[in-house]
């Protein structure tokens, strides 16, 4: 096996274990901040880096919610909780997500998102039109009486790149091209009882360096270089900036955003405030077949 393949697999195993830990620990009264930080430390303990901040998106929040430095939110039932996390081993990434319900009656929605991932995984193979994967997701979700989220999609990945150019749509689409052997994909169906698309909130806590172009201000340029050295193009949390560089770092981070050196990912909310469920796996397409590195659905088998 190639070194690269070993690293994709190692990252996948770590993401799988971290989601297993999430299932054990998520409970009524859990602090989102504590949960995110303990999952991030667990990923480090297992020998990877978080490929992005742990996302804990609840109910109508579809994605990109990661607790801020002084986040006081706790999980209160009824809640449909998406845990989306990533592990990076030397830049080789696993991106995986599960949905956990707390005292919620949305079992059918959650089971539908789960089934949509399983169905998508039957379709995705080298040579297949990625639109076919979207079509299968859309059919599975709509047949169950829900909607897929049409403006969120899976994505190809490469070393240090979470979105390396191709998409895996959640609806039928002809815009995505074909999957090829040698590519790696995150497949992530989202199902909702809302309108079927997400809108951006004003705020967010997840960032990535978008360009290394100097600003001419010493501290900003120092921080920009440090952020690139640590995370390359991968997303990072303002919590991590605060931990390392305190309030001064936080202020500089905001300036880097306004100067368009750093990109902020806004929180994404379902447009009709529908409840959202999501499952996600990372799949490596090899000449000899498809390797599921994260196998999140196995976490739910007894
Ligand atoms: Mn993800
Ligand atoms: Mn993803």
Coordinates of C-alpha atoms and ligand atoms in Angstrom, one line a residue:
X1 CA 0.0 0.0 0.0
X2 CA 1.3 3.5 -0.8
X3 CA 2.3 5.9 2.0
X4 CA -0.4 8.3 0.9
X5 CA -3.2 5.6 1.0
X6 CA -2.0 4.7 4.5
X7 CA -2.4 8.3 5.6
X8 CA -5.9 8.6 4.1
X9 CA -6.8 5.5 6.0
X10 CA -5.2 6.5 9.3
X11 CA -7.1 9.9 9.1
X12 CA -10.3 8.0 8.5
X13 CA -9.9 5.7 11.5
X14 CA -9.2 8.6 13.7
X15 CA -12.3 10.5 12.5
X16 CA -14.4 7.3 13.0
X17 CA -13.1 6.9 16.6
X18 CA -13.8 10.6 17.4
X19 CA -17.4 10.2 16.2
X20 CA -17.7 7.1 18.3
X21 CA -16.6 9.2 21.3
X22 CA -19.1 11.8 20.3
X23 CA -21.9 9.2 20.5
X24 CA -20.8 8.2 24.0
X25 CA -20.5 11.7 25.3
X26 CA -23.3 13.8 23.7
X27 CA -26.0 14.2 26.2
X28 CA -28.6 16.5 27.6
X29 CA -26.8 19.4 29.3
X30 CA -23.5 18.9 27.4
X31 CA -21.7 22.1 26.8
X32 CA -21.0 22.6 23.1
X33 CA -17.7 24.3 23.9
X34 CA -16.6 21.4 26.1
X35 CA -17.7 18.9 23.6
X36 CA -15.9 20.5 20.7
X37 CA -12.7 21.0 22.6
X38 CA -12.7 17.5 24.0
X39 CA -13.3 16.0 20.6
X40 CA -10.5 18.1 19.1
X41 CA -8.1 17.0 21.9
X42 CA -9.1 13.4 21.3
X43 CA -8.2 13.7 17.6
X44 CA -4.8 15.1 18.6
X45 CA -4.3 12.3 21.2
X46 CA -4.9 9.8 18.4
X47 CA -2.1 11.3 16.4
X48 CA -3.9 13.6 13.9
X49 CA -4.7 17.2 13.8
X50 CA -8.3 18.4 13.5
X51 CA -8.7 19.1 9.8
X52 CA -11.1 21.8 10.8
X53 CA -12.8 22.9 14.0
X54 CA -15.4 20.4 15.3
X55 CA -18.8 21.6 14.0
X56 CA -21.8 21.0 16.3
X57 CA -24.9 22.2 14.4
X58 CA -28.2 21.9 16.2
X59 CA -31.7 21.6 14.7
X60 CA -32.2 24.3 12.0
X61 CA -28.5 25.1 12.0
X62 CA -27.3 23.0 9.1
X63 CA -23.5 23.5 9.2
X64 CA -20.5 25.6 10.2
X65 CA -21.4 26.2 13.8
X66 CA -18.4 25.7 16.0
X67 CA -18.4 27.1 19.5
X68 CA -16.7 30.4 20.1
X69 CA -14.3 31.2 22.9
X70 CA -16.9 31.9 25.6
X71 CA -19.8 29.9 24.1
X72 CA -22.3 29.0 26.9
X73 CA -24.7 27.0 24.8
X74 CA -25.7 23.6 26.2
X75 CA -27.6 20.8 24.5
X76 CA -31.2 20.8 25.5
X77 CA -33.8 18.3 24.2
X78 CA -35.4 18.1 21.8
X79 CA -32.3 18.4 19.6
X80 CA -31.1 17.0 16.4
X81 CA -27.3 17.4 16.7
X82 CA -24.9 17.1 13.7
X83 CA -21.3 16.5 14.7
X84 CA -19.1 17.1 11.7
X85 CA -15.4 16.6 12.3
X86 CA -12.1 16.1 10.4
X87 CA -8.8 14.5 11.0
X88 CA -5.6 15.4 9.1
X89 CA -2.6 13.1 9.1
X90 CA 0.2 15.0 7.4
X91 CA -2.4 16.9 5.3
X92 CA -4.3 13.8 4.3
X93 CA -7.9 14.3 5.4
X94 CA -10.9 12.5 6.7
X95 CA -14.2 14.5 6.8
X96 CA -17.1 12.8 8.5
X97 CA -20.4 13.5 10.2
X98 CA -23.2 11.9 12.1
X99 CA -26.5 13.1 13.5
X100 CA -27.5 12.3 17.1
X101 CA -31.0 13.0 18.4
X102 CA -31.7 14.0 22.0
X103 CA -35.3 13.4 23.1
X104 CA -36.4 14.2 19.6
X105 CA -39.2 12.8 17.4
X106 CA -37.2 13.3 14.2
X107 CA -36.2 9.7 13.9
X108 CA -37.5 9.3 10.4
X109 CA -35.7 12.4 9.2
X110 CA -32.4 11.1 10.7
X111 CA -32.9 7.6 9.3
X112 CA -33.6 9.1 5.9
X113 CA -30.3 11.1 5.9
X114 CA -28.5 7.9 6.9
X115 CA -30.2 5.9 4.2
X116 CA -29.3 8.6 1.6
X117 CA -25.6 8.2 2.5
X118 CA -25.8 4.4 2.2
X119 CA -27.5 4.8 -1.2
X120 CA -25.0 7.4 -2.4
X121 CA -22.2 5.0 -1.5
X122 CA -23.7 2.3 -3.7
X123 CA -23.5 4.7 -6.6
X124 CA -20.2 6.4 -6.3
X125 CA -17.5 4.5 -8.2
X126 CA -14.7 5.5 -10.6
X127 CA -16.3 6.5 -14.0
X128 CA -19.7 7.4 -12.6
X129 CA -21.3 10.8 -13.3
X130 CA -21.4 12.6 -9.9
X131 CA -24.9 13.8 -10.8
X132 CA -26.0 10.2 -10.5
X133 CA -25.0 10.3 -6.9
X134 CA -27.0 13.4 -6.4
X135 CA -30.0 11.9 -8.1
X136 CA -29.9 8.9 -5.8
X137 CA -29.7 11.1 -2.8
X138 CA -32.5 13.3 -4.0
X139 CA -34.7 10.3 -4.8
X140 CA -34.1 8.6 -1.4
X141 CA -34.8 11.8 0.5
X142 CA -37.9 12.9 -1.4
X143 CA -39.4 9.4 -1.4
X144 CA -39.3 9.6 2.4
X145 CA -41.2 12.9 2.3
X146 CA -38.3 15.2 3.0
X147 CA -36.1 17.5 1.0
X148 CA -32.3 17.3 0.3
X149 CA -30.4 20.5 0.9
X150 CA -29.7 21.6 -2.7
X151 CA -27.0 24.2 -2.0
X152 CA -24.8 22.0 0.1
X153 CA -22.7 19.3 -1.4
X154 CA -20.0 16.8 -1.0
X155 CA -16.6 17.6 -2.4
X156 CA -13.4 16.1 -3.7
X157 CA -10.4 16.5 -1.4
X158 CA -6.6 16.4 -1.8
X159 CA -3.7 16.9 0.5
X160 CA -4.3 20.0 2.7
X161 CA -7.4 20.8 0.6
X162 CA -10.9 20.2 1.9
X163 CA -12.5 21.3 -1.4
X164 CA -10.3 20.4 -4.3
X165 CA -12.6 21.3 -7.1
X166 CA -15.3 18.7 -7.7
X167 CA -18.7 18.6 -6.1
X168 CA -20.9 15.7 -5.1
X169 CA -24.4 17.2 -5.4
X170 CA -27.3 16.3 -3.1
X171 CA -29.7 16.7 -6.0
X172 CA -29.7 15.6 -9.6
X173 CA -27.2 17.9 -11.4
X174 CA -25.2 17.7 -14.6
X175 CA -22.6 20.3 -13.5
X176 CA -20.2 18.1 -11.6
X177 CA -18.5 15.8 -14.1
X178 CA -17.3 12.3 -13.5
X179 CA -15.5 10.6 -10.6
X180 CA -12.1 9.1 -11.4
X181 CA -9.9 6.5 -9.7
X182 CA -7.3 8.2 -7.7
X183 CA -9.7 10.8 -6.3
X184 CA -11.0 11.2 -2.8
X185 CA -14.5 12.4 -2.0
X186 CA -16.5 13.4 1.0
X187 CA -20.1 12.5 0.5
X188 CA -22.6 14.3 2.7
X189 CA -26.3 14.1 2.2
X190 CA -28.4 16.6 4.2
X191 CA -32.2 16.0 4.6
X192 CA -34.6 18.5 6.0
X193 CA -38.3 19.0 6.7
X194 CA -37.8 22.7 5.7
X195 CA -37.4 24.5 2.4
X196 CA -34.4 22.5 1.1
X197 CA -31.7 25.2 1.1
X198 CA -29.6 27.0 3.5
X199 CA -28.9 30.7 4.1
X200 CA -25.9 32.4 5.7
X201 CA -26.1 33.9 9.2
X202 CA -24.1 37.0 9.9
X203 CA -21.7 35.4 12.3
X204 CA -19.3 32.5 12.3
X205 CA -16.2 31.3 14.1
X206 CA -14.4 29.3 11.4
X207 CA -11.8 30.8 9.2
X208 CA -9.2 29.9 6.6
X209 CA -6.3 31.7 5.0
X210 CA -7.3 32.7 1.5
X211 CA -4.1 34.6 0.4
X212 CA -0.7 35.3 1.7
X213 CA -0.5 38.7 0.1
X214 CA 1.2 41.0 2.7
X215 CA -0.8 43.8 4.3
X216 CA 2.1 46.0 5.3
X217 CA 1.2 45.9 9.0
X218 CA 3.8 43.9 10.8
X219 CA 1.5 42.1 13.3
X220 CA -1.1 41.2 10.7
X221 CA 1.6 39.8 8.4
X222 CA 3.1 37.9 11.3
X223 CA -0.2 36.3 12.2
X224 CA -1.1 35.6 8.5
X225 CA 2.2 33.7 8.0
X226 CA 1.7 31.8 11.3
X227 CA -1.8 30.8 10.4
X228 CA -0.6 29.5 7.0
X229 CA 2.3 27.7 8.6
X230 CA 0.0 25.9 11.0
X231 CA -3.1 25.3 9.0
X232 CA -2.2 25.9 5.3
X233 CA -5.5 26.2 3.5
X234 CA -7.4 24.2 6.1
X235 CA -10.1 25.9 8.3
X236 CA -9.3 26.9 11.8
X237 CA -11.2 28.1 14.8
X238 CA -11.0 31.5 16.4
X239 CA -10.7 29.5 19.7
X240 CA -7.3 28.3 18.5
X241 CA -6.3 31.9 17.6
X242 CA -7.4 33.1 21.0
X243 CA -5.6 30.3 22.8
X244 CA -2.3 31.1 21.1
X245 CA -2.4 34.9 20.6
X246 CA -5.2 36.2 23.0
X247 CA -7.2 39.3 22.4
X248 CA -4.5 40.8 20.2
X249 CA -4.7 37.8 17.9
X250 CA -8.5 38.0 17.8
X251 CA -8.5 41.7 16.8
X252 CA -5.9 41.0 14.1
X253 CA -7.9 38.1 12.8
X254 CA -10.9 40.3 12.3
X255 CA -8.7 42.8 10.5
X256 CA -7.4 40.0 8.2
X257 CA -11.0 39.2 7.4
X258 CA -11.8 42.8 6.5
X259 CA -8.7 42.9 4.4
X260 CA -9.7 39.7 2.6
X261 CA -6.6 37.8 3.6
X262 CA -8.7 35.4 5.7
X263 CA -12.1 34.0 4.8
X264 CA -14.8 33.7 7.4
X265 CA -17.3 30.8 7.0
X266 CA -20.7 32.0 8.1
X267 CA -23.0 29.7 10.0
X268 CA -25.5 28.1 7.6
X269 CA -29.2 27.8 8.7
X270 CA -32.1 26.1 6.9
X271 CA -34.0 28.8 5.1
X272 CA -37.4 27.8 6.5
X273 CA -35.9 26.9 9.9
X274 CA -36.5 23.2 9.1
X275 CA -34.7 20.6 11.1
X276 CA -31.7 19.2 9.4
X277 CA -30.0 15.8 9.5
X278 CA -26.6 14.9 7.9
X279 CA -24.3 11.9 7.6
X280 CA -20.9 12.0 5.9
X281 CA -18.1 9.6 4.9
X282 CA -14.8 10.0 3.2
X283 CA -14.3 7.6 0.2
X284 CA -11.0 6.9 -1.6
X285 CA -11.6 5.8 -5.1
X286 CA -8.8 3.4 -6.1
X287 CA -8.2 1.3 -9.3
X288 CA -9.2 -1.8 -7.2
X289 CA -12.4 -0.3 -5.7
X290 CA -13.8 2.2 -3.3
X291 CA -12.4 2.5 0.2
X292 CA -14.6 4.0 2.8
X293 CA -12.1 5.4 5.4
X294 CA -14.6 6.6 8.0
X295 CA -17.5 4.1 7.9
X296 CA -19.8 6.3 10.1
X297 CA -22.8 4.1 9.5
X298 CA -21.1 1.2 11.3
X299 CA -21.2 3.3 14.5
X300 CA -24.9 2.7 14.6
X301 CA -24.9 -1.1 14.2
X302 CA -25.4 -3.0 17.4
Ligands
LIG1 MN1 -17.9 17.5 7.1
LIG2 MN1 -17.5 17.8 3.9

